[in-house]
Structure formats: structure tokens, C-alpha cells
mmCIF file of C-alpha atoms in Angstrom:
data_model
loop_
_atom_site.group_PDB
_atom_site.id
_atom_site.type_symbol
_atom_site.label_atom_id
_atom_site.label_comp_id
_atom_site.label_asym_id
_atom_site.label_seq_id
_atom_site.Cartn_x
_atom_site.Cartn_y
_atom_site.Cartn_z
ATOM 1 C CA UNK A 8 18.290 25.537 1.270
ATOM 2 C CA UNK A 9 17.800 24.734 -2.221
ATOM 3 C CA UNK A 10 14.612 25.126 -3.947
ATOM 4 C CA UNK A 11 13.138 25.001 -7.459
ATOM 5 C CA UNK A 12 10.354 27.479 -9.011
ATOM 6 C CA UNK A 13 7.834 25.991 -12.027
ATOM 7 C CA UNK A 14 6.340 29.689 -12.721
ATOM 8 C CA UNK A 15 3.581 28.616 -14.886
ATOM 9 C CA UNK A 16 0.929 26.411 -13.865
ATOM 10 C CA UNK A 17 0.082 25.755 -16.798
ATOM 11 C CA UNK A 18 0.988 25.733 -20.116
ATOM 12 C CA UNK A 19 -1.237 25.429 -23.592
ATOM 13 C CA UNK A 20 0.376 24.526 -26.364
ATOM 14 C CA UNK A 21 -1.152 23.316 -29.952
ATOM 15 C CA UNK A 22 0.125 19.448 -31.240
ATOM 16 C CA UNK A 23 3.019 20.126 -34.031
ATOM 17 C CA UNK A 24 4.055 23.796 -32.020
ATOM 18 C CA UNK A 25 7.683 23.582 -29.910
ATOM 19 C CA UNK A 26 6.640 23.603 -26.259
ATOM 20 C CA UNK A 27 8.834 25.043 -23.274
ATOM 21 C CA UNK A 28 8.656 24.278 -19.578
ATOM 22 C CA UNK A 29 10.161 26.920 -17.343
ATOM 23 C CA UNK A 30 12.118 25.911 -14.536
ATOM 24 C CA UNK A 31 14.583 27.955 -12.668
ATOM 25 C CA UNK A 32 16.426 26.736 -9.390
ATOM 26 C CA UNK A 33 18.430 28.201 -6.340
ATOM 27 C CA UNK A 34 21.216 25.983 -4.689
ATOM 28 C CA UNK A 35 24.714 26.443 -3.261
ATOM 29 C CA UNK A 36 27.067 24.903 -5.387
ATOM 30 C CA UNK A 37 26.935 22.638 -8.678
ATOM 31 C CA UNK A 38 23.002 21.460 -9.050
ATOM 32 C CA UNK A 39 22.037 18.114 -10.320
ATOM 33 C CA UNK A 40 18.265 18.863 -12.356
ATOM 34 C CA UNK A 41 15.548 16.609 -12.947
ATOM 35 C CA UNK A 42 12.486 16.379 -14.522
ATOM 36 C CA UNK A 43 10.025 14.012 -14.070
ATOM 37 C CA UNK A 44 6.228 13.935 -15.496
ATOM 38 C CA UNK A 45 3.170 12.275 -14.449
ATOM 39 C CA UNK A 46 0.193 10.945 -16.161
ATOM 40 C CA UNK A 47 -3.333 11.200 -15.067
ATOM 41 C CA UNK A 48 -3.732 7.836 -12.606
ATOM 42 C CA UNK A 49 0.603 7.048 -12.728
ATOM 43 C CA UNK A 50 3.279 7.747 -10.917
ATOM 44 C CA UNK A 51 6.335 10.145 -11.360
ATOM 45 C CA UNK A 52 8.304 9.212 -14.697
ATOM 46 C CA UNK A 53 11.947 10.225 -15.101
ATOM 47 C CA UNK A 54 12.489 12.178 -18.330
ATOM 48 C CA UNK A 55 16.195 13.523 -17.805
ATOM 49 C CA UNK A 56 18.780 14.796 -15.926
ATOM 50 C CA UNK A 57 21.662 17.175 -15.883
ATOM 51 C CA UNK A 58 24.637 16.419 -14.014
ATOM 52 C CA UNK A 59 27.517 18.024 -15.354
ATOM 53 C CA UNK A 60 28.966 18.326 -19.289
ATOM 54 C CA UNK A 61 26.481 19.363 -22.018
ATOM 55 C CA UNK A 62 24.005 21.951 -21.336
ATOM 56 C CA UNK A 63 21.638 20.125 -23.238
ATOM 57 C CA UNK A 64 20.196 17.317 -22.135
ATOM 58 C CA UNK A 65 18.022 14.435 -24.551
ATOM 59 C CA UNK A 66 15.411 12.261 -22.708
ATOM 60 C CA UNK A 67 12.564 10.465 -23.257
ATOM 61 C CA UNK A 68 9.735 10.617 -25.083
ATOM 62 C CA UNK A 69 12.013 13.085 -27.578
ATOM 63 C CA UNK A 70 12.277 15.842 -24.496
ATOM 64 C CA UNK A 71 15.162 17.725 -23.890
ATOM 65 C CA UNK A 72 16.270 20.656 -21.639
ATOM 66 C CA UNK A 73 18.674 23.113 -21.539
ATOM 67 C CA UNK A 74 20.928 24.001 -18.365
ATOM 68 C CA UNK A 75 21.945 27.736 -18.196
ATOM 69 C CA UNK A 76 24.148 28.266 -14.768
ATOM 70 C CA UNK A 77 23.707 32.264 -15.669
ATOM 71 C CA UNK A 78 20.326 32.234 -15.484
ATOM 72 C CA UNK A 79 19.806 29.329 -13.067
ATOM 73 C CA UNK A 80 17.674 27.750 -15.138
ATOM 74 C CA UNK A 81 16.980 24.063 -16.439
ATOM 75 C CA UNK A 82 13.919 24.528 -19.112
ATOM 76 C CA UNK A 83 12.211 21.383 -20.652
ATOM 77 C CA UNK A 84 11.568 21.443 -24.327
ATOM 78 C CA UNK A 85 10.235 19.461 -27.093
ATOM 79 C CA UNK A 86 10.391 20.654 -30.861
ATOM 80 C CA UNK A 87 6.797 19.519 -32.194
ATOM 81 C CA UNK A 88 4.066 18.540 -28.939
ATOM 82 C CA UNK A 89 1.763 15.530 -29.269
ATOM 83 C CA UNK A 90 -1.826 15.352 -27.787
ATOM 84 C CA UNK A 91 -0.056 12.929 -25.666
ATOM 85 C CA UNK A 92 2.076 15.021 -23.861
ATOM 86 C CA UNK A 93 -0.630 16.730 -21.630
ATOM 87 C CA UNK A 94 0.256 15.884 -18.518
ATOM 88 C CA UNK A 95 1.894 17.037 -15.110
ATOM 89 C CA UNK A 96 5.416 17.909 -15.123
ATOM 90 C CA UNK A 97 7.883 18.442 -12.337
ATOM 91 C CA UNK A 98 11.007 19.894 -11.825
ATOM 92 C CA UNK A 99 13.332 18.433 -9.044
ATOM 93 C CA UNK A 100 16.611 19.487 -7.937
ATOM 94 C CA UNK A 101 19.186 17.764 -5.787
ATOM 95 C CA UNK A 102 20.360 19.019 -2.597
ATOM 96 C CA UNK A 103 23.921 20.251 -2.642
ATOM 97 C CA UNK A 104 24.930 18.531 0.735
ATOM 98 C CA UNK A 105 24.133 15.320 2.421
ATOM 99 C CA UNK A 106 22.305 12.791 0.195
ATOM 100 C CA UNK A 107 19.896 12.166 -2.477
ATOM 101 C CA UNK A 108 16.989 14.147 -0.898
ATOM 102 C CA UNK A 109 15.276 15.832 -4.380
ATOM 103 C CA UNK A 110 13.174 18.972 -3.821
ATOM 104 C CA UNK A 111 10.653 19.000 -6.089
ATOM 105 C CA UNK A 112 8.770 22.611 -7.808
ATOM 106 C CA UNK A 113 5.550 22.800 -7.710
ATOM 107 C CA UNK A 114 4.373 21.169 -10.767
ATOM 108 C CA UNK A 115 3.405 22.783 -14.505
ATOM 109 C CA UNK A 116 0.329 21.187 -15.931
ATOM 110 C CA UNK A 117 0.704 20.921 -20.136
ATOM 111 C CA UNK A 118 -2.258 20.840 -22.224
ATOM 112 C CA UNK A 119 -1.505 19.779 -25.902
ATOM 113 C CA UNK A 120 -4.421 20.858 -27.996
ATOM 114 C CA UNK A 121 -5.137 18.567 -31.384
ATOM 115 C CA UNK B 50 10.295 -6.090 -14.845
ATOM 116 C CA UNK B 51 12.127 -3.543 -12.517
ATOM 117 C CA UNK B 52 9.822 -1.769 -10.802
ATOM 118 C CA UNK B 53 8.197 -0.070 -7.192
ATOM 119 C CA UNK B 54 5.011 -0.944 -6.610
ATOM 120 C CA UNK B 55 3.175 0.284 -4.047
ATOM 121 C CA UNK B 56 -0.091 -1.063 -2.286
ATOM 122 C CA UNK B 57 -3.427 -0.228 -1.978
ATOM 123 C CA UNK B 58 -3.563 2.000 -4.923
ATOM 124 C CA UNK B 59 -6.285 3.656 -3.011
ATOM 125 C CA UNK B 60 -7.606 3.706 0.520
ATOM 126 C CA UNK B 61 -10.031 5.207 2.154
ATOM 127 C CA UNK B 62 -10.772 5.160 5.991
ATOM 128 C CA UNK B 63 -11.629 6.924 9.159
ATOM 129 C CA UNK B 64 -9.812 8.842 11.316
ATOM 130 C CA UNK B 65 -7.732 7.074 14.042
ATOM 131 C CA UNK B 66 -7.787 3.757 12.062
ATOM 132 C CA UNK B 67 -4.147 2.396 12.191
ATOM 133 C CA UNK B 68 -3.091 1.723 8.405
ATOM 134 C CA UNK B 69 -0.298 0.681 6.719
ATOM 135 C CA UNK B 70 1.035 1.367 2.932
ATOM 136 C CA UNK B 71 4.079 -0.591 1.694
ATOM 137 C CA UNK B 72 6.210 -0.135 -0.752
ATOM 138 C CA UNK B 73 8.468 -3.051 -2.537
ATOM 139 C CA UNK B 74 11.274 -2.697 -5.241
ATOM 140 C CA UNK B 75 12.774 -5.440 -7.115
ATOM 141 C CA UNK B 76 15.976 -3.413 -8.005
ATOM 142 C CA UNK B 77 17.945 -4.126 -5.222
ATOM 143 C CA UNK B 78 18.185 -0.383 -4.837
ATOM 144 C CA UNK B 79 19.662 0.697 -1.328
ATOM 145 C CA UNK B 80 17.583 3.941 -0.968
ATOM 146 C CA UNK B 81 14.310 4.441 -0.767
ATOM 147 C CA UNK B 82 12.287 7.265 0.383
ATOM 148 C CA UNK B 83 8.192 8.397 0.745
ATOM 149 C CA UNK B 84 6.843 11.876 -0.729
ATOM 150 C CA UNK B 85 3.489 13.010 -0.509
ATOM 151 C CA UNK B 86 1.967 15.158 -3.104
ATOM 152 C CA UNK B 87 -0.280 17.853 -2.488
ATOM 153 C CA UNK B 88 -1.906 20.572 -4.975
ATOM 154 C CA UNK B 89 0.345 23.572 -5.127
ATOM 155 C CA UNK B 90 2.393 22.460 -2.855
ATOM 156 C CA UNK B 91 4.586 19.715 -5.437
ATOM 157 C CA UNK B 92 5.927 16.557 -3.606
ATOM 158 C CA UNK B 93 7.261 16.804 -0.245
ATOM 159 C CA UNK B 94 9.487 13.990 1.614
ATOM 160 C CA UNK B 95 7.945 11.630 4.700
ATOM 161 C CA UNK B 96 11.040 9.969 5.209
ATOM 162 C CA UNK B 97 14.083 8.436 3.569
ATOM 163 C CA UNK B 98 15.958 4.966 4.096
ATOM 164 C CA UNK B 99 19.758 4.663 3.305
ATOM 165 C CA UNK B 100 19.504 1.348 3.772
ATOM 166 C CA UNK B 101 18.642 -2.044 5.512
ATOM 167 C CA UNK B 102 17.636 -0.635 9.365
ATOM 168 C CA UNK B 103 18.711 3.202 8.273
ATOM 169 C CA UNK B 104 16.474 5.263 8.161
ATOM 170 C CA UNK B 105 15.607 9.697 8.915
ATOM 171 C CA UNK B 106 13.363 12.255 8.353
ATOM 172 C CA UNK B 107 12.223 14.199 5.517
ATOM 173 C CA UNK B 108 10.649 17.572 6.015
ATOM 174 C CA UNK B 109 6.909 16.597 6.791
ATOM 175 C CA UNK B 110 7.706 13.061 8.778
ATOM 176 C CA UNK B 111 4.633 14.069 12.029
ATOM 177 C CA UNK B 112 2.153 11.499 11.853
ATOM 178 C CA UNK B 113 3.881 8.802 10.046
ATOM 179 C CA UNK B 114 6.148 6.122 10.717
ATOM 180 C CA UNK B 115 8.545 3.896 8.648
ATOM 181 C CA UNK B 116 10.538 0.522 8.727
ATOM 182 C CA UNK B 117 13.295 -1.101 6.795
ATOM 183 C CA UNK B 118 14.047 -4.772 8.088
ATOM 184 C CA UNK B 119 14.839 -5.917 4.238
ATOM 185 C CA UNK B 120 16.241 -4.329 1.336
ATOM 186 C CA UNK B 121 13.613 -4.407 -0.946
ATOM 187 C CA UNK B 122 10.763 -3.166 1.525
ATOM 188 C CA UNK B 123 9.522 0.464 2.810
ATOM 189 C CA UNK B 124 6.641 0.529 4.324
ATOM 190 C CA UNK B 125 4.788 3.567 5.669
ATOM 191 C CA UNK B 126 2.727 3.537 8.526
ATOM 192 C CA UNK B 127 0.218 5.602 10.005
ATOM 193 C CA UNK B 128 -0.564 4.964 13.716
ATOM 194 C CA UNK B 129 -3.709 7.588 14.050
ATOM 195 C CA UNK B 130 -4.574 8.989 10.680
ATOM 196 C CA UNK B 131 -6.081 12.257 10.497
ATOM 197 C CA UNK B 132 -7.809 14.367 7.630
ATOM 198 C CA UNK B 133 -4.496 16.284 7.199
ATOM 199 C CA UNK B 134 -3.194 12.955 6.292
ATOM 200 C CA UNK B 135 -5.533 12.963 3.059
ATOM 201 C CA UNK B 136 -3.060 12.989 0.145
ATOM 202 C CA UNK B 137 -1.613 11.237 -3.115
ATOM 203 C CA UNK B 138 1.205 8.773 -1.713
ATOM 204 C CA UNK B 139 4.723 8.145 -3.804
ATOM 205 C CA UNK B 140 7.228 5.525 -2.703
ATOM 206 C CA UNK B 141 10.553 6.041 -4.658
ATOM 207 C CA UNK B 142 13.796 3.898 -5.006
ATOM 208 C CA UNK B 143 17.383 4.881 -6.524
ATOM 209 C CA UNK B 144 20.476 2.248 -6.384
ATOM 210 C CA UNK B 145 22.144 4.593 -3.715
ATOM 211 C CA UNK B 146 22.040 7.620 -2.036
ATOM 212 C CA UNK B 147 24.778 9.177 -4.607
ATOM 213 C CA UNK B 148 23.080 12.800 -6.037
ATOM 214 C CA UNK B 149 23.161 11.703 -9.472
ATOM 215 C CA UNK B 150 21.552 8.699 -9.177
ATOM 216 C CA UNK B 151 18.036 8.559 -10.271
ATOM 217 C CA UNK B 152 14.732 7.948 -7.899
ATOM 218 C CA UNK B 153 12.245 5.594 -9.528
ATOM 219 C CA UNK B 154 8.497 5.680 -8.407
ATOM 220 C CA UNK B 155 5.869 3.856 -7.840
ATOM 221 C CA UNK B 156 2.530 4.041 -8.820
ATOM 222 C CA UNK B 157 0.856 6.188 -6.069
ATOM 223 C CA UNK B 158 -1.437 5.442 -3.050
ATOM 224 C CA UNK B 159 -4.511 7.699 -3.011
ATOM 225 C CA UNK B 160 -5.401 8.027 0.618
ATOM 226 C CA UNK B 161 -8.475 9.844 2.429
ATOM 227 C CA UNK B 162 -9.176 10.281 5.378
ATOM 228 C CA UNK B 163 -12.504 11.023 6.918
#
């Protein structure tokens, strides 16, 4: 069965510094990978996804993620963090068989300090 | 505006009192799903629907019911709520059940069962 691990409960970064939120996955076959962000009292917003092709995926709000098949990782990155990026980030992987089931990680809270 | 709406956004109830959380999408999506979010557990799928009159259990269906009589609506029913169903609930939809489709989430319903 597929699974996703987000090894850090919280990531702290200063505004203007680069940020990385880590995600590793386990799935048989080729993965479909997603990142979502949850702001306080809001639903999940889609950031980006990897289906196939270029290993570097660009998404909303200046975020990007790098797919690394050998390390089974899909880390979320941003070159310069903003205080407004502070939120809860979820990585998710699509099941390799059947349909649409998204399996989520436990989430990583990102805190960007001024 | 394309969106997934949920009502109510907040609900406090007592054990055993039947309740319904509504979910509606205006994007003509075929696939809809319910998740619950609990601290340290991420999001877990409760039920999903591939299309009208087609529903199936997710990972944590016990204590919940759903129906899909119309394409746009996918209500979540708790026949006899219990305190362990206190959680944050999200409805999501996507154009189809294909693996590459992005799921779009509603704003969430915070349910407290006393």
C-alpha cells in the first residue's frame, strides 16, 4: 500500500531565506504526487503536482517541488520565504491501482519569522 | 466562482443526535470525496463517489453515511454521532476519477460532539 512521510512536524525559517518542506513516499509503480497548503480556518489549497516529465515542478505562490525517484522524495521548496507562507503543508500520493484515492502525509507546519 | 462549499462551517452537537453536513460543487465534477483531519494523522478518506448513485467506502467509514443523488451534492450523514467523531471534515471534488486529476477542497466543517 502507498504511504507518505513528512518527517518534520514543524519547519522554522526566517523571512527571505530559502525553505524546504520534506516529503518521501512509498508506492508501487509510478507515483502521482501532490502538495497542498492549509491556512488557518481555511480548506486545503492545491499548490502543485507531479505526474510525469520534468522532475522540477513549479506551482502557485512561487513554490516548486523536486521529484527524485531514486530517493523517493518530493520536497517542496521556495527560494525566498514570506511571513505569509506560514501555514500547514500536506504532501499526498495517488494510489497506483484503482482510482482517485489520495493518501496524505501528517502535515508539516511552516513558521516564517519576520 | 468555481468552488466547493460546505455547511455548516462549525457545529457543536450532542451524542446521538443525527446530523448532516452538506457539500456542493459547481464545477460539474464527477468525483467527490469526504475526508476527516485529525492532529498527527493527516487527512483520511471517509467515503467517495465516482458519479451519481455510485459511492464507496474509504479508510474510515464507520459511523458515517453518504448519498449522491445529484452530481453537485454529496452530503455526509452521521446517524448517531459519538465524541470520537469530533474532527475537521473536508469535502473535495475533481473532474474525474483519473489519477492525474487535482482534487479541490471545501473550506471545512469543524464538528464537536459532546
